[in-house]
Amino acid sequence: MDKEIFKLSKQANKRRLVEYLNEQTEDEINHLVRYKLDDYHAANDVDTTLLLRAIMLGSPVEYGQQCLQRRFTVIACVIQWLSTEDKEKPEKTKQASAIVNLILPEIELLSTPMLQTAGKMITDIIHECSTIQLRLLDILIKIWNVLVAAGEYNELSDIFDSLFEAKWHPQLIVGIASALNDMELSNSQLETALKHMTKKISNIEIEEVPPFIWQLLLISRKGHKRLVLEGIFNYFNHCSEIDTSRVEGTVMLHLSFALKQDQDLGNELFKLVKNKKSGSLELFDVACLLTAARIHRLQDIIFDFFKVSIITIYKDNEKLQKRCSWISEYFPLEANKYSQVLLDITDKSATAGWDQVIQTLCQLAMILIDTAANAGNPFINNQNTIKLRSNGLEEDSPMEKVAQLGINILLRLFKYHDVVRSEILEQMTSRIVSRANSAIDFLKLLARIIQGYPDIAEKYLNNIKDTLDILSFLPLPTAEHLLKAIRPLLTTNEQFQDGLILVLRKSLFAKDFDGREMAVKGFLNLLHEQLIEIGQDKDIGQQFLAVQGVAYEILGLLRRCFSQQYEIRACTYKGLGSLSLEHTNFAGDIFESLYTQFMKSYEKDENIINPIRVENCIENANNGGYPTLLEPVHILIANLVKALEATSTASISSFTADTIAQFKNNMQSFIDRLSKANLEDFELDKSANFDMATHIGLRNNQHANFLLGVYEIAMEYVFSINGITRESCENILNLFKKRKVLIGVLKDASTKEKSRKNASITSQPCISLRFVSKIFQAVFSLDSTSEGMIESTRDLRSDIDFAHFIITRACDSLRSAIDDPYCQQDDEHVTSSIEICKTCMSILAREDSDSIFANQQSSAKKTQSVLGSIATSILTIMEMVSRVWPEKLLEFLKYLVANSAPENSTKSKNRVIIEIVMQLKEVILKYLSGRTPIYKETSNVMRIITFLCDNLEKNDDDFIVQSRFVVSWLNSLAQERPIEEVSLVKDVITLLIQLCAMMGEFDTIQNICEDIHQFTGDLDILQEESQREQQQPIKYRIVNYKTFAVITSKIFEFLDTSFDDLTWCIGRLKICASLRSFDNVAKEFESTLCQRLISVMSILSELVKSVLTDVHAESLFKTLAKAYKTLHTLVKYKLNFAQDVSPCFVNVISKCGSEITEKMYKFLTVYGQSQSQDSSAIDRSKKKSRKKEVDVKRKAKIQRESKMIPNLIFAVEQFERHLIQLSRKSRVDFMQYMKRSTSRDFKIQLDRVMQQESSDEEEDIKNKRPNFDDDNSTGESSKRARLA
């Protein structure tokens, strides 16, 4: 039959073929087609495709239903044949492709029922959940599109429902997705299809995910882009059973290509990620957004989004930790998780092959660093300020954390990817050369790169060397950071080291002073590294000798600095002295170098009473030239003493020993002559000229300044050689008294330009921390010293000025020791800090208000008492310990607890802090209970307590319990003590309010406000003297006429901060409610927030009822405006959830209406009337001499009120407008609680005020004497706004 059909098909006239086929039954045709479909080798020379073509040619549609049915039979057979996939016969795929291509055009000729039947056949095949030939889906596409063109929507619906009710074989999912892309779907069908298909992602094999997602992205061009993106993100974010990392990179590449083709898809992706307002973004979401940032049109908005989001999350996290920790239970906000997402993406860019995010991550990190560096004033260059270690180098500010995140990202990118290393170093060099604010942060990155990955950094030495060429032209702080960053390279690469030495040698004689100082510090760094290597190398070999040779060469270069400017010499001496302490094996050589220099300024002739050659220390001292300091002899001697101390613990040569003996002999003569010499011997007595405007006066001032330092270091030398003896104490006291006399002369005689007194006489601290710590304990500690030592130090202890000097120098010496870059002996510094603070604490506990330390002032009249200085020193040392060694703060505090064993103590940090606070509480009560209370000293102690309370761990379980002890004590102190010292009251009230706010207990604050209300009077009562006598007594005796102003100001500061924080919390509540669909957690969050708002409004209501005037009334206006803005924000939030109105929310509105709004209008009325009366009284009583001054003050006040009062009324209007909308939407009448006043319809006519002022000025010009009549009084009173 097949041969006959094929033969007839070749004839030009197909009539015979039609007749022949009509003679055959349908079953015969069906059997023949099925047989030939499985014939892959063209048996009997009749190809299957040609046979089917012949049958189609013999079945023209115009010949009737029989031919049409025959066509359908062929197509049905093909569909059945394609329903199975025979992998053992690869020829079937080729044949299937040819046959489908043949019959696709013929499908258009079938009738609608036939098309429906064929489509149903295909969906039934898919229902069987087996593998099929994918070309079968092409037939389905053709059938679908033909039916769509014919408008047969009922048939389409049946096929669509049948298709999506089927359980698809996993291998068919990608093919069906491709088919749906070619099918003409309605919008509803497209949405249904995409929802169904996004759920199918998890059902396919992991290798099939990228092509399937690509098909989804193609389909998304028709619509519902967000649905597709959400499905993709949900799969990768929540698929934890299998590892999807190996296909995520491919998917992101597909997404990137799709974004380039479809702009709307990119916009939808950005909106989707942006609207995810949870605390941290998902890893895959952020990676896709970073991939999208490679597209130029999306780059700026994506980088801006990341920048703003990261900065906001860190700022919000800081606010949450400091003031709003109570919301962490409902809305946890951890910025570290947010940043960890970016760091994880950086890691995955190496492990998972996410190459497409490398460049965007690099750009983003640099943007973060630059943004953090330029935060604040963009015109201030941060490179001009040197950040000292004692001030805390690593701050916890949000912008510092943003910069640190950028540095961490670039560090990991440099570690993983060679492609960005050159770019990172080039950008770093660019910012250094251009002196950008971010240069310091990039140098921190360079330091971490060199320290963490020295092998990688070695390959890019040429990039780093480029910065050395401009080293001498950089700002000094930048140059210091660069030198510090490259220090590890100096010992590993000799060529790099030689290049740096060459640059530094040139800079050593540069014209620029900063360049010289930079060269000195560079050589000191080099010497430090060489000495470290010498100390580590125990074998004396060629390497050891080479390193030692370099060290001696550098020391020789540093000796050249001994002949340079004063500041260069001082820098060199300090560096060498510190290195001698750190590297005692080199101390002898340093000592010899410094000793040789010292002998140039030392007067060897013992018959001359002045042991210093002044002409060698001050240039042009005798010839009338402009005097210039040359030799900082006091700094030289101080570092000689350091080197001498270092040699005592090291093995030295006999030559060095002889040099030390000579130095000791010379220093003994130096000390003896210094002790005997009077100011007349130095020509610095009161008769000397100290006028800074003259050459001789400037010379004498310079001489006196370094002589002050010489006296200090002489005291240290005496102590270090002789220890604590009666003779040494007398010698030290004698030297100190001579120093005190010299300071007195300078204060009395030293003048600046225009003969003004030089009141601030300051000298640079020269004495070491070790000396200060030992003599401090010897002089002030009575617990662990012998009776002989107490007797020896009695004179020192009784000298108030010496006590002041030692206490002040304790903090200065600790700061200098911490900031020393070459001698980081942190353990010794912490130990000294502990010893000094323990001694200070014992003094505070031992002394009382009758002590000479409290009552006798030093010779400097403006200085505080010794007890005050001790308290200030404790606070300063605690602050430095917390900044520099935050991890050691708890250990430090444990040592300060009386009768405590820190080694075995397991107390929590809060417990330790509260125990110290209780110790200080006894000190304060003792100071206040004496015969003459000492308020200033008490205020200083209170500041220590404030610092300790600031360091309480707010997230610990015992925070509220421990804090309640302090609150209870402060509350009783405020109630029982009628303190009138403003500074002390300010500290007490500030700490009390702060702790109550952190604990969430506002009753105490409200009680204080009730007393303020009672003290100022009530608006509703026109109080007379008799009524004042019948008032209830004030509970808090701390509230009085002297302290009322500062207490009220602190209350307003608290209220302003509270309303700002609550407004921020409402924003977090809105996010929480939208994410959780207003579940129980969101409801509890809202309830807690409303309770806090009610508490704060209760405090405010007491102030609204009070008769406040002047600045306090203005503060009330500002606070009320903030309160209504907060309420406005809360109402706007509630409009989104109007159907769920909680009783707490109703209470907030009720409280606002009954206790604030109503009283506010009354306050405005009374305030306006009182201002009018005051204005009239001033007009009647003012005199000519004060008219202009009074008018200026009144004018400024009117201008302030012209903004404050309208702002307040506008805030009220906005709040009530949205409250009306909420009432309609929730069907709860909130306006029943609000009283709308008619006194708001006023307008301050500022132009009339200005006109009146100008007319007054003209009248003053015309008339010499002003005429204050009733008309003028009336005119002046018209300036005030009509409030009622």
Short mmCIF file of N, CA and C in Angstrom, two decimals, residues 1-11 13-33 36 46 50-61 63-74:
data_model
loop_
_atom_site.label_atom_id
_atom_site.label_comp_id
_atom_site.label_asym_id
_atom_site.label_seq_id
_atom_site.Cartn_x
_atom_site.Cartn_y
_atom_site.Cartn_z
N MET A 1 0.83 -1.21 0.00
CA MET A 1 0.00 0.00 0.00
C MET A 1 0.87 1.26 0.00
N ASP A 2 1.91 1.23 0.75
CA ASP A 2 2.74 2.42 0.84
C ASP A 2 3.40 2.74 -0.49
N LYS A 3 3.78 1.65 -1.26
CA LYS A 3 4.40 1.90 -2.55
C LYS A 3 3.40 2.50 -3.51
N GLU A 4 2.18 2.01 -3.45
CA GLU A 4 1.15 2.51 -4.36
C GLU A 4 0.83 3.96 -4.05
N ILE A 5 0.72 4.27 -2.79
CA ILE A 5 0.44 5.66 -2.40
C ILE A 5 1.56 6.56 -2.85
N PHE A 6 2.76 6.13 -2.65
CA PHE A 6 3.93 6.94 -3.03
C PHE A 6 3.98 7.12 -4.54
N LYS A 7 3.63 6.01 -5.29
CA LYS A 7 3.65 6.06 -6.76
C LYS A 7 2.60 7.04 -7.27
N LEU A 8 1.39 6.97 -6.71
CA LEU A 8 0.32 7.85 -7.16
C LEU A 8 0.60 9.31 -6.81
N SER A 9 1.34 9.53 -5.70
CA SER A 9 1.62 10.91 -5.29
C SER A 9 2.55 11.63 -6.25
N LYS A 10 3.27 10.84 -7.06
CA LYS A 10 4.19 11.45 -8.01
C LYS A 10 3.49 11.94 -9.26
N GLN A 11 2.23 11.45 -9.48
CA GLN A 11 1.50 11.89 -10.66
C GLN A 11 1.04 13.34 -10.50
N ASN A 13 -1.73 14.67 -11.61
CA ASN A 13 -3.14 14.70 -11.20
C ASN A 13 -3.30 13.81 -9.98
N LYS A 14 -3.75 14.45 -8.91
CA LYS A 14 -3.86 13.71 -7.64
C LYS A 14 -5.23 13.07 -7.46
N ARG A 15 -6.06 13.12 -8.45
CA ARG A 15 -7.40 12.56 -8.31
C ARG A 15 -7.32 11.06 -8.04
N ARG A 16 -6.44 10.34 -8.81
CA ARG A 16 -6.33 8.89 -8.61
C ARG A 16 -5.85 8.59 -7.20
N LEU A 17 -4.95 9.41 -6.69
CA LEU A 17 -4.47 9.22 -5.31
C LEU A 17 -5.59 9.39 -4.30
N VAL A 18 -6.44 10.38 -4.55
CA VAL A 18 -7.55 10.60 -3.62
C VAL A 18 -8.50 9.42 -3.64
N GLU A 19 -8.79 8.94 -4.86
CA GLU A 19 -9.73 7.79 -4.97
C GLU A 19 -9.14 6.57 -4.29
N TYR A 20 -7.84 6.37 -4.47
CA TYR A 20 -7.21 5.19 -3.87
C TYR A 20 -7.27 5.28 -2.34
N LEU A 21 -7.00 6.41 -1.85
CA LEU A 21 -7.03 6.54 -0.38
C LEU A 21 -8.44 6.42 0.17
N ASN A 22 -9.42 6.90 -0.62
CA ASN A 22 -10.81 6.78 -0.17
C ASN A 22 -11.26 5.34 -0.11
N GLU A 23 -10.63 4.50 -0.97
CA GLU A 23 -10.99 3.08 -0.98
C GLU A 23 -10.47 2.36 0.26
N GLN A 24 -9.45 2.95 0.90
CA GLN A 24 -8.87 2.32 2.09
C GLN A 24 -9.67 2.71 3.33
N THR A 25 -9.76 1.75 4.24
CA THR A 25 -10.48 2.04 5.50
C THR A 25 -9.58 2.87 6.44
N GLU A 26 -10.21 3.46 7.41
CA GLU A 26 -9.45 4.28 8.38
C GLU A 26 -8.48 3.43 9.18
N ASP A 27 -8.88 2.22 9.48
CA ASP A 27 -7.99 1.34 10.25
C ASP A 27 -6.76 0.98 9.44
N GLU A 28 -6.97 0.78 8.12
CA GLU A 28 -5.82 0.45 7.28
C GLU A 28 -4.85 1.63 7.22
N ILE A 29 -5.40 2.80 7.04
CA ILE A 29 -4.53 3.99 7.04
C ILE A 29 -3.81 4.12 8.38
N ASN A 30 -4.55 3.92 9.45
CA ASN A 30 -3.99 4.03 10.81
C ASN A 30 -2.86 3.02 10.99
N HIS A 31 -3.10 1.79 10.53
CA HIS A 31 -2.10 0.74 10.67
C HIS A 31 -0.86 1.08 9.86
N LEU A 32 -1.07 1.56 8.62
CA LEU A 32 0.05 1.88 7.76
C LEU A 32 0.90 3.00 8.36
N VAL A 33 0.24 4.05 8.84
CA VAL A 33 1.00 5.18 9.40
C VAL A 33 1.79 4.76 10.63
N LYS A 36 4.82 2.73 9.48
CA LYS A 36 5.88 3.51 8.85
C LYS A 36 6.56 4.48 9.83
N VAL A 46 10.60 3.53 0.59
CA VAL A 46 9.55 4.54 0.80
C VAL A 46 9.82 5.23 2.13
N LEU A 50 7.92 11.10 3.35
CA LEU A 50 7.33 11.23 2.02
C LEU A 50 5.97 10.56 1.96
N LEU A 51 5.83 9.44 2.67
CA LEU A 51 4.54 8.75 2.71
C LEU A 51 3.48 9.61 3.35
N LEU A 52 3.83 10.20 4.49
CA LEU A 52 2.85 11.05 5.18
C LEU A 52 2.51 12.26 4.32
N ARG A 53 3.48 12.78 3.60
CA ARG A 53 3.22 13.91 2.72
C ARG A 53 2.27 13.50 1.61
N ALA A 54 2.46 12.25 1.09
CA ALA A 54 1.58 11.76 0.03
C ALA A 54 0.15 11.61 0.54
N ILE A 55 0.00 11.12 1.77
CA ILE A 55 -1.35 10.97 2.34
C ILE A 55 -2.00 12.33 2.49
N MET A 56 -1.23 13.34 2.93
CA MET A 56 -1.78 14.68 3.07
C MET A 56 -2.17 15.26 1.71
N LEU A 57 -1.35 14.98 0.70
CA LEU A 57 -1.70 15.45 -0.63
C LEU A 57 -2.96 14.77 -1.16
N GLY A 58 -3.16 13.53 -0.77
CA GLY A 58 -4.35 12.79 -1.20
C GLY A 58 -5.55 13.02 -0.32
N SER A 59 -5.47 13.95 0.57
CA SER A 59 -6.60 14.24 1.47
C SER A 59 -6.87 15.73 1.49
N PRO A 60 -7.21 16.29 0.31
CA PRO A 60 -7.51 17.74 0.29
C PRO A 60 -8.78 18.05 1.05
N VAL A 61 -8.78 19.18 1.68
CA VAL A 61 -9.91 19.55 2.55
C VAL A 61 -11.18 19.75 1.74
N TYR A 63 -12.35 18.10 -0.58
CA TYR A 63 -12.97 16.84 -1.03
C TYR A 63 -13.89 16.24 0.04
N GLY A 64 -14.14 16.91 1.09
CA GLY A 64 -15.14 16.43 2.03
C GLY A 64 -14.59 15.97 3.36
N GLN A 65 -15.54 15.48 4.16
CA GLN A 65 -15.23 15.11 5.53
C GLN A 65 -14.29 13.92 5.61
N GLN A 66 -14.40 12.99 4.62
CA GLN A 66 -13.56 11.80 4.66
C GLN A 66 -12.08 12.17 4.57
N CYS A 67 -11.76 13.10 3.69
CA CYS A 67 -10.36 13.53 3.58
C CYS A 67 -9.88 14.25 4.85
N LEU A 68 -10.78 15.07 5.41
CA LEU A 68 -10.42 15.79 6.64
C LEU A 68 -10.17 14.83 7.79
N GLN A 69 -11.02 13.76 7.82
CA GLN A 69 -10.86 12.78 8.88
C GLN A 69 -9.55 12.01 8.73
N ARG A 70 -9.21 11.75 7.42
CA ARG A 70 -7.96 11.05 7.17
C ARG A 70 -6.76 11.89 7.64
N ARG A 71 -6.81 13.19 7.41
CA ARG A 71 -5.76 14.07 7.92
C ARG A 71 -5.65 13.97 9.45
N PHE A 72 -6.80 14.03 10.09
CA PHE A 72 -6.81 13.95 11.56
C PHE A 72 -6.24 12.63 12.04
N THR A 73 -6.55 11.53 11.27
CA THR A 73 -6.04 10.21 11.66
C THR A 73 -4.52 10.21 11.63
N VAL A 74 -3.95 10.82 10.57
CA VAL A 74 -2.49 10.87 10.48
C VAL A 74 -1.90 11.66 11.65
#
